[in-house]
Tab-separated table of C-alpha atoms in Angstrom:
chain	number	residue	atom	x	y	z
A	1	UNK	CA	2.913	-120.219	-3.548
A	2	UNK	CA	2.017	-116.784	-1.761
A	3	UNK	CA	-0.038	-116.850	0.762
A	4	UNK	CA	-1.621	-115.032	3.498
A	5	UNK	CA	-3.504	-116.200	6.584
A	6	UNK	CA	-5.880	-114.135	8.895
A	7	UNK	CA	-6.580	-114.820	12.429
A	8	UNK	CA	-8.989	-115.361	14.014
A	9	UNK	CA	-11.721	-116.081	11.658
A	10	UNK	CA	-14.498	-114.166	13.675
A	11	UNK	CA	-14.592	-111.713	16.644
A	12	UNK	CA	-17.156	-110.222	19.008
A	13	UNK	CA	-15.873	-107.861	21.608
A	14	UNK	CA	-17.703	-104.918	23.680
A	15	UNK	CA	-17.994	-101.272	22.147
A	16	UNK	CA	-15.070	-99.398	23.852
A	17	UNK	CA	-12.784	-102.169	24.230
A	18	UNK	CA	-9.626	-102.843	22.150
A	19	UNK	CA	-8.787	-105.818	20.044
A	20	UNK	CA	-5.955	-107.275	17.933
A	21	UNK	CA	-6.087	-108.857	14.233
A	22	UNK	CA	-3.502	-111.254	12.786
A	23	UNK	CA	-1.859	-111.519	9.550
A	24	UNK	CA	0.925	-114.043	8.561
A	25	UNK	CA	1.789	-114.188	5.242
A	26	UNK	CA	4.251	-115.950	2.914
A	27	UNK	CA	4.768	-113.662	-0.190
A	28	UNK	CA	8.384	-112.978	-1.700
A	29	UNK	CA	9.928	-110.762	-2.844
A	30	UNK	CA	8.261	-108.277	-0.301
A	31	UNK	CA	7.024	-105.015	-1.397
A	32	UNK	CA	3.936	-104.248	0.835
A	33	UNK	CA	1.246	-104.918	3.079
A	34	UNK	CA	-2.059	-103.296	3.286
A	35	UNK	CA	-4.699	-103.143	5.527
A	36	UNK	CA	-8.712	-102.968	4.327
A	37	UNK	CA	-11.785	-102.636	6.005
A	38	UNK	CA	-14.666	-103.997	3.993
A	39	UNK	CA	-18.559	-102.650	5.525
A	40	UNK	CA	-21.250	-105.072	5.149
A	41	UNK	CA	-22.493	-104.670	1.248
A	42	UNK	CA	-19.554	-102.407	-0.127
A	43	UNK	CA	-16.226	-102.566	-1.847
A	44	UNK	CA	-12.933	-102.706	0.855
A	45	UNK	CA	-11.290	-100.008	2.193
A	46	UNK	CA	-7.739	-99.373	2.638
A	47	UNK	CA	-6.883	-98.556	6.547
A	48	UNK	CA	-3.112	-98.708	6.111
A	49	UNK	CA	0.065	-99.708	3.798
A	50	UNK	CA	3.477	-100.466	4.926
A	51	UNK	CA	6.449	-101.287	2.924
A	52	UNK	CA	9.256	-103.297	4.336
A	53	UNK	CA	11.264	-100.626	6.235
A	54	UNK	CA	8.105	-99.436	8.270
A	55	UNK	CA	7.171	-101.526	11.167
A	56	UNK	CA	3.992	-99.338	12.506
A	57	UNK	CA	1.212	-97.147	10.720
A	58	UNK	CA	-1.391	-95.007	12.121
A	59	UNK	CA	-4.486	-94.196	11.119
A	60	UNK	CA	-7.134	-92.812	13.854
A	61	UNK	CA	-7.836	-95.576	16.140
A	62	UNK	CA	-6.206	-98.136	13.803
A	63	UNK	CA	-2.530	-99.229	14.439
A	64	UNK	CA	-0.931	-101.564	12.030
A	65	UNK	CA	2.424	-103.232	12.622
A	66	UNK	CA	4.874	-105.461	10.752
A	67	UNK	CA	7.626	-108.073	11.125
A	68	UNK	CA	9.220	-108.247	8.227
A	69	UNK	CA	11.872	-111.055	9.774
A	70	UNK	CA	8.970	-113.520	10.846
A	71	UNK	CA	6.342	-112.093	8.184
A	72	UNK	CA	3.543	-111.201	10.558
A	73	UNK	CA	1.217	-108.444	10.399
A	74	UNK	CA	-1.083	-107.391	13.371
A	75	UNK	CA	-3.931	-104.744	12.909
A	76	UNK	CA	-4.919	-103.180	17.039
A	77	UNK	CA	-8.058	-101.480	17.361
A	78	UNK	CA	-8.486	-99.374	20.353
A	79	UNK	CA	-11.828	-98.063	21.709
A	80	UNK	CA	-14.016	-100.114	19.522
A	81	UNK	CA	-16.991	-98.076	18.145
A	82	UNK	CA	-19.994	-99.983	16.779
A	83	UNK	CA	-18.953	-98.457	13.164
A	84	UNK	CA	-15.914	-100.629	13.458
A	85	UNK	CA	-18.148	-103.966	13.208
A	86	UNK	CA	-16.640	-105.065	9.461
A	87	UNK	CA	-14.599	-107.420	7.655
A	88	UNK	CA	-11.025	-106.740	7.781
A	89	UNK	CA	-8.615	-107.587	5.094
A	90	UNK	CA	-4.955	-108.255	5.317
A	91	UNK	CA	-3.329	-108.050	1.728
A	92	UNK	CA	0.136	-108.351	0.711
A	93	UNK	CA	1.905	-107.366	-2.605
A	94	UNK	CA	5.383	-108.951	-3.945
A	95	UNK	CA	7.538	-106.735	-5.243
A	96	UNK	CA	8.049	-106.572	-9.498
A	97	UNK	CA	6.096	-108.169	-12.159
A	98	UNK	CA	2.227	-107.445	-12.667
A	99	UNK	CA	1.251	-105.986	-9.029
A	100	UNK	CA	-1.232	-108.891	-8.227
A	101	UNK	CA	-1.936	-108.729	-4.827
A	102	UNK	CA	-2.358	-111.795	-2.845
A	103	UNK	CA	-5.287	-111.609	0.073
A	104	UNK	CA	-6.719	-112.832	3.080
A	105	UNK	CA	-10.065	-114.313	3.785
A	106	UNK	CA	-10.596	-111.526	6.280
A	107	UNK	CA	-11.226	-111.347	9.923
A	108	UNK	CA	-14.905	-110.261	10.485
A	109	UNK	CA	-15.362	-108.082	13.495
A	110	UNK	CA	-18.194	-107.589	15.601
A	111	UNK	CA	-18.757	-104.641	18.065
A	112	UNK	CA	-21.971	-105.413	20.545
A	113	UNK	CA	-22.914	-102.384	22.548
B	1	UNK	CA	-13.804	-93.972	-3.947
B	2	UNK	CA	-11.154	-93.174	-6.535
B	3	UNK	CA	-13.877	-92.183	-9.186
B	4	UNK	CA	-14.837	-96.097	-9.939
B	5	UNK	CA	-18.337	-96.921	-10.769
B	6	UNK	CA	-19.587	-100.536	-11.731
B	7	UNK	CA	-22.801	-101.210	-13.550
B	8	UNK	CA	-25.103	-102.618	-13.272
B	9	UNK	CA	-25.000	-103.027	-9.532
B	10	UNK	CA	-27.082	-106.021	-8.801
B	11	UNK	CA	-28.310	-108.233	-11.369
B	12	UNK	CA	-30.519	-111.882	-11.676
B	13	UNK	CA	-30.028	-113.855	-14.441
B	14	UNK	CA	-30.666	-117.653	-15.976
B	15	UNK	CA	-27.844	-120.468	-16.240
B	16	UNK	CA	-26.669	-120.656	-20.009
B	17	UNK	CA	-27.478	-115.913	-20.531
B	18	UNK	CA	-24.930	-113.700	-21.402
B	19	UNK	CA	-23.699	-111.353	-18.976
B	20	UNK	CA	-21.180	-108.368	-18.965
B	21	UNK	CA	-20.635	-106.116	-15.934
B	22	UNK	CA	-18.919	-102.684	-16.937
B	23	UNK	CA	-16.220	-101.071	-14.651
B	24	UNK	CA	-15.766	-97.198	-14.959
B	25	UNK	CA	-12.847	-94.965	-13.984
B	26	UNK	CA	-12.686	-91.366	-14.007
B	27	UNK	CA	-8.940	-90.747	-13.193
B	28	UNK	CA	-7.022	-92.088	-16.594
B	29	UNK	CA	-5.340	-95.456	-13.963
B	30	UNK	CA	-3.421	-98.261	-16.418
B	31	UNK	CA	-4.421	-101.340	-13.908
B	32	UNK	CA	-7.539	-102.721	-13.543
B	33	UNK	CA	-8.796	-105.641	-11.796
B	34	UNK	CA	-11.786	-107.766	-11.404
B	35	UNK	CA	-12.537	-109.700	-8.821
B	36	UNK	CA	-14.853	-112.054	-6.927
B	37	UNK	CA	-15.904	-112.299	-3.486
B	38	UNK	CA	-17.370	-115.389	-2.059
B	39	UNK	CA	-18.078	-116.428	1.480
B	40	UNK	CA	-14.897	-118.449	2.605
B	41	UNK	CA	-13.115	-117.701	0.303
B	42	UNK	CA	-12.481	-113.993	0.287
B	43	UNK	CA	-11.293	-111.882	-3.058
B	44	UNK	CA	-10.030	-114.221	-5.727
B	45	UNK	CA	-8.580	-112.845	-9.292
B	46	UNK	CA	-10.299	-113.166	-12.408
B	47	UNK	CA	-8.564	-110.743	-14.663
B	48	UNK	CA	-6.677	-107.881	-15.022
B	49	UNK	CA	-5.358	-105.153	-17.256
B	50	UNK	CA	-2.139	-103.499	-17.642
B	51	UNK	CA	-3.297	-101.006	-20.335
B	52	UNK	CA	-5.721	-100.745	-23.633
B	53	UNK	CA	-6.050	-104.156	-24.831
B	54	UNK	CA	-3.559	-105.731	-22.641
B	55	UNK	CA	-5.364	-108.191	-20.644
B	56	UNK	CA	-4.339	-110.846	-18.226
B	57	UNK	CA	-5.807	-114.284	-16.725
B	58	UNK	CA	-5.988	-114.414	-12.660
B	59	UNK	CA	-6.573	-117.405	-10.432
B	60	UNK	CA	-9.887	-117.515	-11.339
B	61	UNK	CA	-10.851	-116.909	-15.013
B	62	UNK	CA	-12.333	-119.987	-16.556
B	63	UNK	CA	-15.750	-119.262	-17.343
B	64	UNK	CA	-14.917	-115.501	-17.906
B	65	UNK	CA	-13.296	-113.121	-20.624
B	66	UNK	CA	-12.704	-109.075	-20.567
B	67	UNK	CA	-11.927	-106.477	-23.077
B	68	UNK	CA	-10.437	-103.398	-22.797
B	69	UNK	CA	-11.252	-101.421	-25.902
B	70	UNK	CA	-10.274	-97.466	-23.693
B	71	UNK	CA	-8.763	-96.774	-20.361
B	72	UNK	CA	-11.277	-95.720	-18.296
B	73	UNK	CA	-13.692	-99.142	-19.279
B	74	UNK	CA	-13.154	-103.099	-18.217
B	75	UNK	CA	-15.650	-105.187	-19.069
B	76	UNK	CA	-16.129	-108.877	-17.346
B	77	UNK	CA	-18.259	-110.784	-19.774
B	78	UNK	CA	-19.645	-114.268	-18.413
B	79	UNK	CA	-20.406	-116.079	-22.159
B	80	UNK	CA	-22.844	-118.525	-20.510
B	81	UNK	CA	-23.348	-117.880	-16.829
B	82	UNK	CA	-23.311	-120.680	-14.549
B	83	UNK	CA	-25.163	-120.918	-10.842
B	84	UNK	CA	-21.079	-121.188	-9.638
B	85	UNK	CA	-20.908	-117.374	-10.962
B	86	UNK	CA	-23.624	-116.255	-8.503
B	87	UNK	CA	-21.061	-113.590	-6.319
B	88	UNK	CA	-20.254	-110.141	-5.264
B	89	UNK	CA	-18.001	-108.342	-8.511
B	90	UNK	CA	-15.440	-105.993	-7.370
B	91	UNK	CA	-13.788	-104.077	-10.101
B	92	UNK	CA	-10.843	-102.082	-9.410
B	93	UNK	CA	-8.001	-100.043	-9.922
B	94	UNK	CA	-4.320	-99.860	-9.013
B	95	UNK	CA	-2.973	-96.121	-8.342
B	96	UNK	CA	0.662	-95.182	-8.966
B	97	UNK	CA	3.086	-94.703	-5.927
B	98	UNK	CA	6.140	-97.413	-6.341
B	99	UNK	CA	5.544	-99.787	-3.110
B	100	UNK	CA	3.137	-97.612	-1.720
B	101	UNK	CA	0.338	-97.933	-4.621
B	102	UNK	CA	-2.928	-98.266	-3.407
B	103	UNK	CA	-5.630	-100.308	-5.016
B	104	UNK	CA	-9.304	-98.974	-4.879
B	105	UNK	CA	-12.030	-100.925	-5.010
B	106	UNK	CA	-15.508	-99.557	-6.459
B	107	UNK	CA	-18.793	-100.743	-5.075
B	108	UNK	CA	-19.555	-104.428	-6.258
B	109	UNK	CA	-22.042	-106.122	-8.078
B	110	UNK	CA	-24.241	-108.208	-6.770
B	111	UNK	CA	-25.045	-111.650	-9.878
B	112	UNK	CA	-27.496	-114.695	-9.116
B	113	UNK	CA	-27.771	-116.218	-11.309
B	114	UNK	CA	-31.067	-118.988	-11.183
C-alpha cells in the first residue's frame, strides 16, 4: 500500500530562524513528489514538485530535496517569517494509471515572533 | 488558483438532508477530484473524474456519489448526510505536464452537518 509519512507532527520555532520538514514515503512506481503549503481556512498550495531525476527545488525561501534511493523527502525553510506559520503537505504521485496522489497528514508549522 | 470555484462555501445541514456541493473550472482540465479534510487524518479521496461522465470511487466514497454531466462541473452529492460528513470539501483539478502535473486545489467547503 502507498504511503507517506510526515515528520514531525507539529513545530514552533522563532521568526527568523530556519527549520527542516520530513517526508518518507513508500509509493511505486515513482513519478513525483510535491510540496504544499495549506494557510489556516484555505485550499493547499503547491511550493515545489520534483520528479525522480531532481534531487533539490527552489522556490524563495523554500528548498525541497529528494532521495530517491531511500525515498525521503525534506522541505528547509530558512528565515522563517510569521506568514510561513501553515500546514505543510508532502504528496507523492506513482507513475501510470489514474494520477491519484497519495498524501501526508501534514506538518503544521508555527512561527512565534 | 487555477480558475476553481466551489459552492456553496460553508454550509449547515440536518442528519438524513440532501446535499450537493458544486466544483467549477474555468480552464477546460479532464481530472477532477474531491476530497475531504479532517483533523488527523489529512486529505482522503472520495472521487474523481477522468472526463464527462467518467467517474471513479477513491478511498473514501461510501456515503457519497458525483456526476459529471460537462467539463468544467463535478458535483459531490451526499444522498442522506450523516454527522461523520461534517468536514472541509476540497475540489480540484489535475493540470497537464507528464510527471510534472500539478494539482490545484480551490477553496473548500466548510459542511456540519447537526
Amino acid at each position: 500500500k502507498n504511503q507517506v509519512e510526515q515528520s514531525p507532527q507539529s513545530l514552533i520555532i522563532l521568526e527568523g530562524k530556519n527549520c527542516t520538514l520530513q517526508c518518507n514515503y513508500t509509493v511505486s512506481p515513482f513519478s513525483n513528489l510535491r510540496w504544499y503549503k495549506q494557510d489556516t481556512g484555505r485550499g493547499p498550495v503547491s511550493l515545489t514538485i520534483m520528479t525522480f531525476s531532481e534531487n533539490t527545488k527552489s522556490n524563495g525561501r523554500y528548498t525541497a530535496t529528494l532521495d530517491a534511493d531511500t525515498k525521503q523527502s525534506s522541505l528547509h525553510i530558512t528565515a522563517s517569517q510569521l506568514s510561513d506559520s501553515a500546514s505543510y503537505i508532502c504528496v507523492v504521485s506513482a507513475s501510470g494509471g489514474s494520477y491519484i496522489p497519495t498524501f501526508g497528514r501534514g506538518t503544521s508549522l508555527i512561527v512565534h515572533p | 488558483d487555477a480558475g476553481i470555484t466551489q459552492s456553496p462555501r460553508h454550509k449547515v445541514t440536518e442528519t438524513g438532508t440532501p446535499v450537493t456541493l458544486r466544483c467549477h473550472q474555468t480552464e477546460n482540465h479532464r481530472y477532477m477530484y474531491w476530497y475531504r479534510q479532517d483533523p488527523g487524518h489529512g486529505l482522503r479521496l472520495i472521487h474523481y473524474s477522468y472526463g464527462v461522465k467518467d467517474t471513479d470511487k477513491g478511498e473514501v466514497s461510501d456515503g457519497y456519489s458525483v456526476s459529471r454531466s460537462k467539463t468544467e462541473d463535478f458535483l459531490l452529492t451526499l444522498e442522506s448526510a450523516t454527522s461523520s460528513q461534517t468536514s472541509v470539501y476540497f475540489c480540484a483539478i489535475r493540470s497537464s505536464g507528464g510527471d510534472h502535473y500539478e494539482q490545484y486545489f480551490g477553496p473548500g467547503t466548510r459542511l456540519t452537518v447537526t
